[in-house]
Amino acid sequence: MTETIKTINDFEQQKQKFGKMLKEITESHITTENINNFANTALNKLIELNDEITSSYKNISTERSSGKRLEDLAYDFYQINRIDDLLTTIQQKYQQIEELKLFIFNETKMDPRVFVPASQKDMFQTAKGDTTWERKKNIPRLIMLLYLLENDFGIPKENVKLTEGVTLNTQMRKEPYFRIEIDDLQKLIYICIEEGNVTYIFDQKELKQLGVQTETLDEKSKKERRKMLTKNPQMGTKINQSKYWRERMTKLLSSEDLNYLENNPEKELKPIFDLQKQEPVPKISTDKNDEWYGFYTDENGEHWGTSDALCAKLKIGNNTYKKLIRKYKDKLKTKLVATTKNVRFNLHSLQNMQEICDLQKYIEYERTNTEDDDEWENFFDDGQGGHWASISTIAKKLRENPNTITNNILNKNKTTSPYSFASKKILDSRNSEITAYKYEDIENADFIKEKEGIPQVAKIDNEKLNQFANFYTDEQGNLWGTASAIAKKLETNWSTLKNAIKKHNIKPIDIIDAYGHLQKNGGYPLKEIEKIFRR
């Protein structure tokens, strides 16, 4: 009896031991620290587990089988799940990581500039007698980023643009920064694999709205980036290296609101178990005729939508949306859902936002018309004959220089503008809140009307129409241009040209220059002036 109890206890102990070993393998997750060796480590642990299970079974069994037959009997005896699928998954992970390394090697473009250049204090020059400088270790953050994009977001590596900068001999940093453009997520990232360097993540939409060019951002130092992010926290944030780098990066990539000032001290984040089968991710509706286009409707009738879809339903703009999810972030629910490109985002619930957010405080703006090929596309029709849009949209329809309208409306010249135009807030096609003006008011303004019938120079050459850039062609085929345009054409200086015009009493005409500005008595005949300079 005692021997039987001992045997049962031994069995239970072995079963628990093997179950714990298997759980440790299946719950392992890839990090920046272990990604290079993850598959080999997991495989070695799996081999060790397999050897222990079969060896233990052979010691207590009379079974004389071997190979796969013995392994199956041993796993069934200890009630442990067989490892065939797990072994396949490990092999797939190894293959995937090796392919990512090869992709980085083959597909990264080179840029001769230094990305994220060092400040003066980070520069050095080696002198005689200096002690040996110890190189910092490298952390494979770039491989980790591409891996999580493929696994956590469903974005293939081929959809990612990689550009590598250079380093200088005078820098302490020996590894360059990489620029990573992820258009599917509208994110721009700067990564350096050398220990001690932060990772930057920027919102491409915000950069565009603020007029920040990628080429300009490339050359901003860490100090300059810190100032930019402090001034415009919605632009992006930075991530320090830690054991939660992957989880934090995943969270930020799936966020529609990056905020530098709200980059709170690190909290433990739930790790992703890379060797476990992931639950399928639901998808949003892609049928544009569907009332809930852009939403995933769950089994309880709750609607989870993209930012654009939620803004449309709630009648708010993107800026307001971001303010709301920032203000109520601790109360709002999220769900991982695949969008139209099969890219996964943490989406918010319409019902949850309606319940939690105080929406009455926010203006319900009218929206611009988004119908393609419509005469008033990107305008809001007020139903009373008025069409409202941004200055740039109005300028495009009037074929006018936006600066001309801006100077007269917003007093950009710091002079008293005689014009006073009504304005209102509306939402454009991207759900951005914009200041709109009435097209009809601007169309009938004196600064627009005074240009009617005034000849305008061509912006580009068109020999078929006898048009040449910066010149107006009259009915007789004569070219007229401003003094500066003619001086450039004749390769002379402006003052010499003006003196010649005055001396020979050449009669000018009113003309509109290439910038859309009315130049009163500012147009001169090219042919007549050419004759003067040929004498």
XYZ file of C-alpha atoms in Angstrom, residues 19 36 99 130 205 211 277 310 329 367 371 482 514 532:
14
model
C 3.860 20.618 -17.079
C 18.642 36.829 -31.654
C 14.440 36.634 -42.887
C 43.815 58.452 -23.789
C -0.387 63.207 -39.523
C 4.516 71.553 -41.483
C -1.670 30.369 -30.781
C -16.133 57.617 -34.616
C -8.204 57.339 -21.088
C -18.744 68.897 -42.592
C -18.167 63.740 -53.126
C 7.825 92.243 -64.547
C 3.598 84.369 -60.984
C 17.576 98.754 -76.057
